[in-house]
Amino acid sequence: MVEFFRKLDSGLIGLLNIIVIVTSLAITGLILFLVAARYFLGWSVVGVLELATLSAIWLYMCGAVVAARNHQHLVVDFLSLSLTNPRTKALHTFAVSLVMVVLSLFFLSLASDMVAWSMKRPQTTAALSIPLIIPQSAVVLAAIFCGVYAVRDAVAAGFSVFGRASSNTGRTDPWKRFSAFFF
Amino acid sequence: MEALFGILLLMALMIFGVPVAWSFAGVLMFLVWAYDVNTATLLLQGYRSLDSVILLALPLFVLAGYLMQSGGVAARLISFMSMMMRGRKGGLGAALIGSSGVFGAISGTATAAVASIGTIMGDPLAARGYPRGYTSAMLGVSSLLGILIPPSITLILFGVVTRQSITALFAATIVPGLLLMVGLMIFNKIATARMLVDTPERLAAIKAQKSPHGPMRATIQAAPALMMPVVILGGIYGGVFTPTEAAAVALFMAILIGFFIYRDLTLSRFRQSLVEAGETTGTIILILLFSFMIGRIMVAESVPQELTEAVTQVSENKILILILVNAFLIFVGMIMDDLSVTVVIAPLMMPLMMHHGVDPVHYASIVACSVVIGANSPPVAPILYMACRIGKVSIHEAIKPALQIIFYVALPVMLMVTFVPELSLFVPRLLGLH
């Protein structure tokens, strides 16, 4: 089961990395094309900025998920650095991760409200008539996966607090601890 | 009252260690509950604010910063600056400040400057007798020149949130940025005159670090890197391209220089930079998404107007209010990160400032100066902590020099910027942007 989660995770992160790379290059290329078309060809190309912002939304949201997965979100670590007792530190991590699970669920509920509204009143972009649900689905994806990683971290942190200290289920790999908890 | 509790909750969540983006989500959840907000279109409104062409400059400048780091631009700039300042006591310290200034004129972030300049210059400065605590403190403050000298990601975010012209904001902080740079150089000159003693080890380090190729080679090597700020700023203020387009051009130049001129950029480094820049952008954007929604609720509930009325009831004295706002921004900056100050706290006080005749562009300069102080002031001090990690020194050794630099340089610059509006408004007016 650990292997299954790990493979799922590495497949997902590989896919997200590809989206991040492709969208970054797409935004750069599209904006450069816009500048070049204006100055060298005298063209005013319609819809390029729409494509660039659409790519940007996917970049923003996939970047946010990658950061959540790698624990790269900006943290004020003043308190955690001042805690020296390992048990207190583990309890603190667990408490923070529980707060994050609650907040991720809140984000998810906002996302579901957005989807419901967009289904009721479908909208498209002005120039290229691209359905807005395409960029909006990136936000939904971010809400889902931020939630998944928050649950993973909470379970892993919970296991560090309540699990056996000498457990051979692994103390550093969150997926190992997650799997050991549930299966 | 609910808004005040929201700000206190934000501080509490951050200090507790909840990631900044999720601390914002916590405040949003509280405000939704407290004001009984209909959430049917709340995220949709946040999404619409993200769907912005101006905001496209953010990922592009972030990525340009990463590519300059991995493409060898920073190394050439430092080599050039060191050569320019050679032969003077404290010259390498001045080179650190100058490099931060030029790097800021290309990348617009403080973290990229800390990481690249700190990694390259930390050990040579230590070998020349600079205490590591002093180096980290100086690096922490001077890296924030990137926030003042355009292009600046902080100002892009402030401009997007408050709907101000990014070009005018960029122009407004040029003079404050130069003032801070000169102030830091003077401080470094005075401090190093007392601090550096010509021990045999220091003299040996100076001799060993002399470049065999001389100033001409360093200048030629740095020329492509030095061209970048000329193209970016010249392009923006020459009316050739918008800040977003300038960011794409900067990125394109960083790729060309890294791959074909310096040849330090490999495909794997390029890929790594793209992913890391995506992560950084995602982190900032999630904060921005929640802050947009918080801003919507606060505006709908007339919180900025209530704040203006409450403060105006206490005093109508503009000078007193400016001092209070300065003190509040510094205090908030001490316990929150710079992004939170820029996208939530500062916009809240915008109506108050406008009520007292402070120009929004001038106010942006004040906010940027407060970020310089807040990002280096304990207990949170994110940039100072990062500079200490890279400088291999304990934060305790850097706090005293950091506070000295803030007290003697950054704070006077902030006060000058606050009480002499022309320092911020002169360049935008000169360029016809304001």
Short mmCIF file of N, CA, C and O in Angstrom, two decimals, chain A residues 17 20-21 24-25 27-28 31-32 34-35 38-39 49 52-53 56-57 59-61 63-64 66-67 70 72-76 78-79 81 92 95-96 99-100 102-104 106-107 110-111 113-114 117-118 123 132 135-136 139 146, chain B residues 14-20 22 25-26 28-29 32 39-44 47-48 50-53 55-56 59-60 239-240 244-245 248-249 251-252 270-271 274-275 278-279 281-283 285-287 289-290 293 337 339 379-380:
data_model
loop_
_atom_site.label_atom_id
_atom_site.label_comp_id
_atom_site.label_asym_id
_atom_site.label_seq_id
_atom_site.Cartn_x
_atom_site.Cartn_y
_atom_site.Cartn_z
N ASN A 17 4.70 18.94 -12.35
CA ASN A 17 5.95 19.59 -12.79
C ASN A 17 5.90 19.89 -14.30
O ASN A 17 6.33 20.96 -14.73
N VAL A 20 3.71 22.83 -14.84
CA VAL A 20 4.40 24.06 -14.43
C VAL A 20 5.39 24.50 -15.50
O VAL A 20 5.43 25.68 -15.89
N ILE A 21 6.15 23.55 -16.03
CA ILE A 21 7.17 23.88 -17.05
C ILE A 21 6.49 24.38 -18.33
O ILE A 21 6.84 25.43 -18.86
N SER A 24 4.77 27.79 -17.86
CA SER A 24 5.76 28.89 -17.73
C SER A 24 6.29 29.28 -19.10
O SER A 24 6.38 30.47 -19.43
N LEU A 25 6.66 28.26 -19.87
CA LEU A 25 7.20 28.53 -21.21
C LEU A 25 6.13 29.15 -22.11
O LEU A 25 6.41 30.03 -22.92
N ILE A 27 3.56 31.05 -21.21
CA ILE A 27 3.33 32.47 -20.87
C ILE A 27 4.44 33.33 -21.48
O ILE A 27 4.18 34.34 -22.13
N THR A 28 5.69 32.88 -21.27
CA THR A 28 6.84 33.64 -21.80
C THR A 28 6.73 33.77 -23.32
O THR A 28 6.86 34.87 -23.87
N ILE A 31 3.79 36.10 -24.48
CA ILE A 31 4.02 37.55 -24.26
C ILE A 31 5.10 38.05 -25.23
O ILE A 31 4.99 39.14 -25.80
N LEU A 32 6.14 37.24 -25.43
CA LEU A 32 7.20 37.65 -26.37
C LEU A 32 6.63 37.76 -27.79
O LEU A 32 6.96 38.67 -28.53
N LEU A 34 3.62 38.50 -28.54
CA LEU A 34 2.81 39.72 -28.58
C LEU A 34 3.68 40.95 -28.85
O LEU A 34 3.33 41.80 -29.70
N VAL A 35 4.84 41.01 -28.15
CA VAL A 35 5.76 42.15 -28.33
C VAL A 35 6.32 42.13 -29.75
O VAL A 35 6.33 43.16 -30.45
N ARG A 38 3.82 43.05 -32.43
CA ARG A 38 3.49 44.48 -32.44
C ARG A 38 4.60 45.30 -33.09
O ARG A 38 4.34 46.18 -33.89
N TYR A 39 5.86 44.99 -32.73
CA TYR A 39 6.96 45.83 -33.19
C TYR A 39 7.52 45.45 -34.57
O TYR A 39 7.94 46.31 -35.32
N LEU A 49 -3.37 37.36 -24.94
CA LEU A 49 -3.34 37.60 -23.50
C LEU A 49 -4.31 36.67 -22.75
O LEU A 49 -4.03 36.26 -21.63
N ALA A 52 -2.48 33.53 -22.37
CA ALA A 52 -1.42 33.68 -21.37
C ALA A 52 -1.99 33.65 -19.96
O ALA A 52 -1.44 32.97 -19.07
N THR A 53 -3.09 34.34 -19.72
CA THR A 53 -3.67 34.34 -18.37
C THR A 53 -4.26 32.97 -18.02
O THR A 53 -4.17 32.53 -16.87
N ALA A 56 -1.47 30.99 -17.02
CA ALA A 56 -0.96 31.46 -15.73
C ALA A 56 -1.78 30.89 -14.57
O ALA A 56 -1.20 30.50 -13.55
N ILE A 57 -3.11 30.81 -14.74
CA ILE A 57 -3.93 30.27 -13.65
C ILE A 57 -3.52 28.82 -13.37
O ILE A 57 -3.38 28.40 -12.21
N LEU A 59 -0.57 27.54 -13.99
CA LEU A 59 0.76 27.60 -13.37
C LEU A 59 0.63 27.93 -11.88
O LEU A 59 1.24 27.27 -11.03
N TYR A 60 -0.17 28.96 -11.56
CA TYR A 60 -0.32 29.38 -10.16
C TYR A 60 -0.80 28.21 -9.30
O TYR A 60 -0.24 27.94 -8.23
N MET A 61 -1.84 27.54 -9.77
CA MET A 61 -2.48 26.53 -8.94
C MET A 61 -1.62 25.25 -8.83
O MET A 61 -1.52 24.67 -7.76
N GLY A 63 1.60 25.22 -9.12
CA GLY A 63 2.72 25.63 -8.27
C GLY A 63 2.34 25.57 -6.80
O GLY A 63 3.13 25.13 -5.96
N ALA A 64 1.10 25.99 -6.50
CA ALA A 64 0.64 25.95 -5.11
C ALA A 64 0.57 24.52 -4.59
O ALA A 64 0.92 24.24 -3.44
N VAL A 66 2.33 21.90 -5.76
CA VAL A 66 3.71 21.40 -5.62
C VAL A 66 4.32 21.92 -4.32
O VAL A 66 4.97 21.18 -3.57
N ALA A 67 4.08 23.21 -4.02
CA ALA A 67 4.61 23.79 -2.79
C ALA A 67 4.00 23.11 -1.56
O ALA A 67 4.70 22.86 -0.58
N ASN A 70 5.61 19.70 -1.12
CA ASN A 70 7.00 19.75 -0.67
C ASN A 70 7.20 20.58 0.60
O ASN A 70 8.33 20.90 0.95
N GLN A 72 6.71 23.70 1.05
CA GLN A 72 7.45 24.91 0.69
C GLN A 72 6.64 26.18 0.93
O GLN A 72 7.11 27.27 0.61
N HIS A 73 5.42 26.04 1.48
CA HIS A 73 4.64 27.26 1.71
C HIS A 73 5.29 28.10 2.80
O HIS A 73 5.87 27.57 3.74
N LEU A 74 5.20 29.40 2.61
CA LEU A 74 5.84 30.36 3.49
C LEU A 74 5.32 30.17 4.93
O LEU A 74 4.12 30.19 5.17
N VAL A 75 6.26 29.98 5.88
CA VAL A 75 5.87 29.77 7.27
C VAL A 75 6.67 30.70 8.16
O VAL A 75 7.86 30.91 7.94
N VAL A 76 6.01 31.27 9.15
CA VAL A 76 6.73 32.03 10.18
C VAL A 76 7.13 30.98 11.23
O VAL A 76 6.30 30.54 12.02
N PHE A 78 9.01 30.99 13.81
CA PHE A 78 9.54 31.49 15.08
C PHE A 78 9.23 30.53 16.24
O PHE A 78 10.11 30.16 17.01
N LEU A 79 7.97 30.10 16.33
CA LEU A 79 7.57 29.24 17.45
C LEU A 79 8.18 27.85 17.32
O LEU A 79 8.75 27.33 18.30
N LEU A 81 10.82 26.89 15.87
CA LEU A 81 12.27 26.88 16.10
C LEU A 81 12.61 27.03 17.58
O LEU A 81 13.65 26.57 18.04
N HIS A 92 3.02 20.19 18.44
CA HIS A 92 2.82 21.45 17.72
C HIS A 92 2.58 21.19 16.23
O HIS A 92 1.64 21.73 15.63
N ALA A 95 -0.87 19.83 15.77
CA ALA A 95 -1.90 20.87 15.92
C ALA A 95 -1.98 21.73 14.65
O ALA A 95 -3.07 22.02 14.14
N VAL A 96 -0.81 22.12 14.14
CA VAL A 96 -0.78 22.95 12.92
C VAL A 96 -1.42 22.19 11.75
O VAL A 96 -2.22 22.74 10.99
N VAL A 99 -5.17 22.17 11.95
CA VAL A 99 -5.73 23.46 11.53
C VAL A 99 -5.75 23.51 10.00
O VAL A 99 -6.74 23.95 9.38
N MET A 100 -4.68 23.01 9.39
CA MET A 100 -4.60 23.05 7.92
C MET A 100 -5.64 22.16 7.26
O MET A 100 -6.15 22.49 6.18
N VAL A 102 -8.65 21.56 8.45
CA VAL A 102 -9.92 22.30 8.55
C VAL A 102 -9.97 23.39 7.47
O VAL A 102 -10.97 23.54 6.76
N LEU A 103 -8.84 24.13 7.33
CA LEU A 103 -8.82 25.24 6.36
C LEU A 103 -8.86 24.73 4.92
O LEU A 103 -9.46 25.37 4.05
N SER A 104 -8.24 23.56 4.68
CA SER A 104 -8.30 22.99 3.33
C SER A 104 -9.74 22.60 2.99
O SER A 104 -10.18 22.77 1.84
N PHE A 106 -12.35 24.05 4.09
CA PHE A 106 -13.04 25.31 3.82
C PHE A 106 -12.77 25.76 2.38
O PHE A 106 -13.69 26.17 1.65
N PHE A 107 -11.50 25.66 1.97
CA PHE A 107 -11.12 26.02 0.58
C PHE A 107 -11.89 25.14 -0.40
O PHE A 107 -12.42 25.61 -1.42
N LEU A 110 -15.41 26.30 -0.75
CA LEU A 110 -15.50 27.48 -1.62
C LEU A 110 -15.40 27.07 -3.09
O LEU A 110 -16.12 27.59 -3.94
N ALA A 111 -14.50 26.12 -3.34
CA ALA A 111 -14.31 25.64 -4.72
C ALA A 111 -15.59 24.99 -5.23
O ALA A 111 -15.98 25.17 -6.39
N ASP A 113 -18.61 25.63 -4.29
CA ASP A 113 -19.57 26.71 -4.54
C ASP A 113 -19.31 27.35 -5.90
O ASP A 113 -20.24 27.67 -6.64
N MET A 114 -18.01 27.53 -6.19
CA MET A 114 -17.64 28.17 -7.47
C MET A 114 -18.07 27.30 -8.65
O MET A 114 -18.62 27.81 -9.63
N TRP A 117 -21.82 27.47 -9.14
CA TRP A 117 -22.21 28.74 -9.77
C TRP A 117 -21.86 28.74 -11.27
O TRP A 117 -22.65 29.17 -12.11
N SER A 118 -20.67 28.22 -11.58
CA SER A 118 -20.23 28.22 -12.98
C SER A 118 -21.07 27.27 -13.83
O SER A 118 -21.25 27.51 -15.03
N GLN A 123 -19.78 30.66 -18.45
CA GLN A 123 -19.22 31.86 -19.07
C GLN A 123 -18.05 31.49 -19.95
O GLN A 123 -17.43 30.44 -19.75
N LEU A 132 -14.85 29.34 -19.21
CA LEU A 132 -14.09 29.72 -18.01
C LEU A 132 -13.88 28.56 -17.05
O LEU A 132 -13.05 28.62 -16.16
N PRO A 135 -9.96 27.31 -16.91
CA PRO A 135 -9.03 27.82 -15.89
C PRO A 135 -9.54 27.60 -14.46
O PRO A 135 -8.75 27.36 -13.55
N GLN A 136 -10.88 27.67 -14.29
CA GLN A 136 -11.41 27.52 -12.93
C GLN A 136 -11.18 26.11 -12.39
O GLN A 136 -11.04 25.91 -11.18
N VAL A 139 -8.26 25.81 -10.12
CA VAL A 139 -8.47 26.21 -8.72
C VAL A 139 -9.08 25.04 -7.94
O VAL A 139 -8.69 24.77 -6.80
N CYS A 146 -4.50 20.22 -2.27
CA CYS A 146 -4.01 20.83 -1.03
C CYS A 146 -4.66 20.10 0.15
O CYS A 146 -4.01 19.85 1.17
N MET B 14 -0.24 32.94 12.25
CA MET B 14 1.11 32.96 11.68
C MET B 14 2.14 32.63 12.75
O MET B 14 3.04 31.83 12.52
N ILE B 15 2.01 33.26 13.90
CA ILE B 15 2.99 33.01 14.97
C ILE B 15 2.90 31.56 15.44
O ILE B 15 3.91 30.94 15.78
N PHE B 16 1.70 30.99 15.38
CA PHE B 16 1.54 29.58 15.78
C PHE B 16 2.23 28.65 14.80
O PHE B 16 2.56 27.51 15.13
N GLY B 17 2.49 29.13 13.60
CA GLY B 17 3.23 28.31 12.63
C GLY B 17 2.38 27.78 11.49
O GLY B 17 2.84 26.95 10.71
N VAL B 18 1.14 28.26 11.39
CA VAL B 18 0.30 27.86 10.24
C VAL B 18 0.86 28.60 9.01
O VAL B 18 1.14 29.80 9.09
N PRO B 19 1.08 27.90 7.89
CA PRO B 19 1.61 28.59 6.71
C PRO B 19 0.81 29.85 6.39
O PRO B 19 -0.42 29.89 6.60
N VAL B 20 1.52 30.86 5.89
CA VAL B 20 0.92 32.19 5.71
C VAL B 20 -0.37 32.12 4.88
O VAL B 20 -1.39 32.70 5.26
N TRP B 22 -2.46 29.71 4.49
CA TRP B 22 -3.56 29.08 5.24
C TRP B 22 -3.98 29.95 6.42
O TRP B 22 -5.12 29.84 6.88
N ALA B 25 -6.48 31.97 4.90
CA ALA B 25 -7.72 31.19 4.74
C ALA B 25 -8.47 31.14 6.07
O ALA B 25 -9.71 31.21 6.10
N GLY B 26 -7.73 31.06 7.17
CA GLY B 26 -8.35 31.04 8.51
C GLY B 26 -9.09 32.34 8.78
O GLY B 26 -10.23 32.33 9.28
N LEU B 28 -10.20 34.38 6.52
CA LEU B 28 -11.33 34.42 5.58
C LEU B 28 -12.51 33.63 6.16
O LEU B 28 -13.66 34.10 6.14
N MET B 29 -12.21 32.46 6.69
CA MET B 29 -13.26 31.61 7.26
C MET B 29 -13.94 32.35 8.41
O MET B 29 -15.17 32.33 8.53
N VAL B 32 -16.13 35.17 7.01
CA VAL B 32 -17.34 34.62 6.39
C VAL B 32 -18.38 34.32 7.47
O VAL B 32 -19.56 34.63 7.34
N THR B 39 -21.23 32.61 0.28
CA THR B 39 -20.00 32.13 -0.34
C THR B 39 -20.18 31.65 -1.78
O THR B 39 -19.24 31.17 -2.40
N ALA B 40 -21.40 31.81 -2.32
CA ALA B 40 -21.68 31.26 -3.66
C ALA B 40 -20.70 31.79 -4.71
O ALA B 40 -20.26 31.05 -5.58
N THR B 41 -20.36 33.07 -4.64
CA THR B 41 -19.47 33.64 -5.67
C THR B 41 -18.16 34.17 -5.08
O THR B 41 -17.42 34.87 -5.77
N LEU B 42 -17.89 33.83 -3.83
CA LEU B 42 -16.70 34.40 -3.17
C LEU B 42 -15.40 33.99 -3.87
O LEU B 42 -14.57 34.84 -4.22
N LEU B 43 -15.24 32.69 -4.11
CA LEU B 43 -14.01 32.23 -4.76
C LEU B 43 -13.95 32.71 -6.22
O LEU B 43 -12.87 32.98 -6.75
N LEU B 44 -15.13 32.83 -6.82
CA LEU B 44 -15.19 33.33 -8.20
C LEU B 44 -14.62 34.75 -8.28
O LEU B 44 -13.89 35.10 -9.21
N TYR B 47 -10.95 34.49 -7.94
CA TYR B 47 -10.40 33.99 -9.20
C TYR B 47 -10.30 35.12 -10.22
O TYR B 47 -9.30 35.25 -10.93
N ARG B 48 -11.34 35.96 -10.31
CA ARG B 48 -11.34 37.06 -11.28
C ARG B 48 -10.19 38.03 -11.03
O ARG B 48 -9.63 38.60 -11.96
N LEU B 50 -7.31 37.18 -9.89
CA LEU B 50 -6.07 36.50 -10.33
C LEU B 50 -5.95 36.53 -11.85
O LEU B 50 -4.85 36.47 -12.39
N ASP B 51 -7.09 36.58 -12.51
CA ASP B 51 -7.14 36.51 -13.97
C ASP B 51 -6.73 37.87 -14.54
O ASP B 51 -7.52 38.54 -15.22
N SER B 52 -5.49 38.29 -14.24
CA SER B 52 -5.08 39.65 -14.57
C SER B 52 -3.79 39.64 -15.40
O SER B 52 -2.86 38.89 -15.09
N VAL B 53 -3.78 40.49 -16.42
CA VAL B 53 -2.59 40.57 -17.28
C VAL B 53 -1.41 41.17 -16.51
O VAL B 53 -0.27 40.74 -16.67
N LEU B 55 -0.74 40.91 -13.41
CA LEU B 55 -0.20 39.91 -12.49
C LEU B 55 0.73 38.91 -13.20
O LEU B 55 1.53 38.23 -12.54
N LEU B 56 0.63 38.83 -14.52
CA LEU B 56 1.51 37.92 -15.27
C LEU B 56 2.99 38.28 -15.06
O LEU B 56 3.87 37.44 -15.22
N PRO B 59 4.97 35.79 -12.14
CA PRO B 59 5.72 34.55 -12.42
C PRO B 59 6.94 34.78 -13.31
O PRO B 59 7.95 34.10 -13.15
N LEU B 60 6.82 35.75 -14.22
CA LEU B 60 7.93 35.99 -15.16
C LEU B 60 9.14 36.58 -14.43
O LEU B 60 10.28 36.12 -14.65
N GLY B 239 8.49 53.60 -22.91
CA GLY B 239 7.19 53.33 -23.51
C GLY B 239 7.23 52.21 -24.53
O GLY B 239 6.31 52.05 -25.32
N VAL B 240 8.32 51.43 -24.52
CA VAL B 240 8.44 50.34 -25.50
C VAL B 240 7.56 49.17 -25.08
O VAL B 240 6.88 48.56 -25.90
N THR B 244 4.65 43.88 -17.68
CA THR B 244 4.48 42.45 -17.95
C THR B 244 5.35 42.02 -19.13
O THR B 244 6.04 40.99 -19.08
N GLU B 245 5.33 42.84 -20.19
CA GLU B 245 6.16 42.51 -21.36
C GLU B 245 7.64 42.62 -21.01
O GLU B 245 8.45 41.81 -21.46
N ALA B 248 8.79 39.46 -19.49
CA ALA B 248 9.03 38.39 -20.48
C ALA B 248 10.35 38.62 -21.21
O ALA B 248 11.12 37.67 -21.45
N VAL B 249 10.64 39.89 -21.52
CA VAL B 249 11.90 40.21 -22.20
C VAL B 249 13.08 39.90 -21.26
O VAL B 249 14.09 39.33 -21.70
N LEU B 251 13.18 37.74 -18.92
CA LEU B 251 13.29 36.28 -18.84
C LEU B 251 13.99 35.72 -20.09
O LEU B 251 14.89 34.86 -19.98
N PHE B 252 13.60 36.24 -21.23
CA PHE B 252 14.21 35.81 -22.49
C PHE B 252 15.72 36.12 -22.48
O PHE B 252 16.54 35.28 -22.86
N PHE B 270 17.86 24.50 -15.83
CA PHE B 270 16.75 25.27 -16.39
C PHE B 270 15.42 24.67 -15.92
O PHE B 270 14.54 25.38 -15.44
N ARG B 271 15.34 23.35 -16.02
CA ARG B 271 14.12 22.65 -15.61
C ARG B 271 13.87 22.87 -14.11
O ARG B 271 12.77 23.19 -13.69
N LEU B 274 12.61 26.31 -13.43
CA LEU B 274 11.20 26.46 -13.80
C LEU B 274 10.28 25.92 -12.71
O LEU B 274 9.30 26.56 -12.32
N VAL B 275 10.64 24.75 -12.17
CA VAL B 275 9.79 24.13 -11.15
C VAL B 275 9.85 24.94 -9.85
O VAL B 275 8.81 25.22 -9.23
N GLY B 278 7.93 28.05 -10.18
CA GLY B 278 6.50 27.73 -10.14
C GLY B 278 6.03 27.57 -8.70
O GLY B 278 4.96 28.06 -8.33
N GLU B 279 6.84 26.89 -7.89
CA GLU B 279 6.50 26.70 -6.47
C GLU B 279 6.39 28.04 -5.76
O GLU B 279 5.43 28.29 -5.03
N THR B 281 5.92 30.99 -7.07
CA THR B 281 4.76 31.74 -7.58
C THR B 281 3.47 31.21 -6.96
O THR B 281 2.62 31.98 -6.53
N GLY B 282 3.34 29.88 -6.91
CA GLY B 282 2.14 29.27 -6.34
C GLY B 282 1.94 29.68 -4.88
O GLY B 282 0.82 29.96 -4.45
N THR B 283 3.04 29.75 -4.14
CA THR B 283 2.98 30.14 -2.73
C THR B 283 2.44 31.57 -2.62
O THR B 283 1.56 31.84 -1.80
N ILE B 285 0.74 33.27 -4.88
CA ILE B 285 -0.60 33.43 -5.45
C ILE B 285 -1.69 32.94 -4.50
O ILE B 285 -2.76 33.55 -4.42
N LEU B 286 -1.42 31.86 -3.78
CA LEU B 286 -2.43 31.36 -2.83
C LEU B 286 -2.69 32.42 -1.75
O LEU B 286 -3.84 32.64 -1.35
N ILE B 287 -1.61 33.08 -1.31
CA ILE B 287 -1.77 34.17 -0.33
C ILE B 287 -2.62 35.29 -0.95
O ILE B 287 -3.55 35.80 -0.33
N LEU B 289 -4.76 35.08 -3.44
CA LEU B 289 -6.14 34.66 -3.68
C LEU B 289 -6.99 34.87 -2.42
O LEU B 289 -8.07 35.47 -2.48
N PHE B 290 -6.46 34.39 -1.28
CA PHE B 290 -7.23 34.55 -0.04
C PHE B 290 -7.32 36.02 0.37
O PHE B 290 -8.34 36.47 0.88
N MET B 293 -10.03 37.87 -1.42
CA MET B 293 -11.37 37.59 -0.89
C MET B 293 -11.58 38.32 0.45
O MET B 293 -12.66 38.86 0.70
N ASP B 337 4.86 38.49 7.71
CA ASP B 337 5.76 38.53 6.57
C ASP B 337 5.45 39.73 5.67
O ASP B 337 4.39 40.34 5.81
N LEU B 339 4.66 39.96 2.53
CA LEU B 339 3.52 39.82 1.62
C LEU B 339 2.21 40.20 2.31
O LEU B 339 1.37 40.89 1.73
N PRO B 379 10.78 39.54 16.04
CA PRO B 379 11.10 38.11 16.05
C PRO B 379 10.97 37.38 14.70
O PRO B 379 11.60 36.36 14.52
N VAL B 380 10.15 37.89 13.76
CA VAL B 380 9.93 37.08 12.55
C VAL B 380 11.09 37.21 11.55
O VAL B 380 11.70 36.22 11.17
#
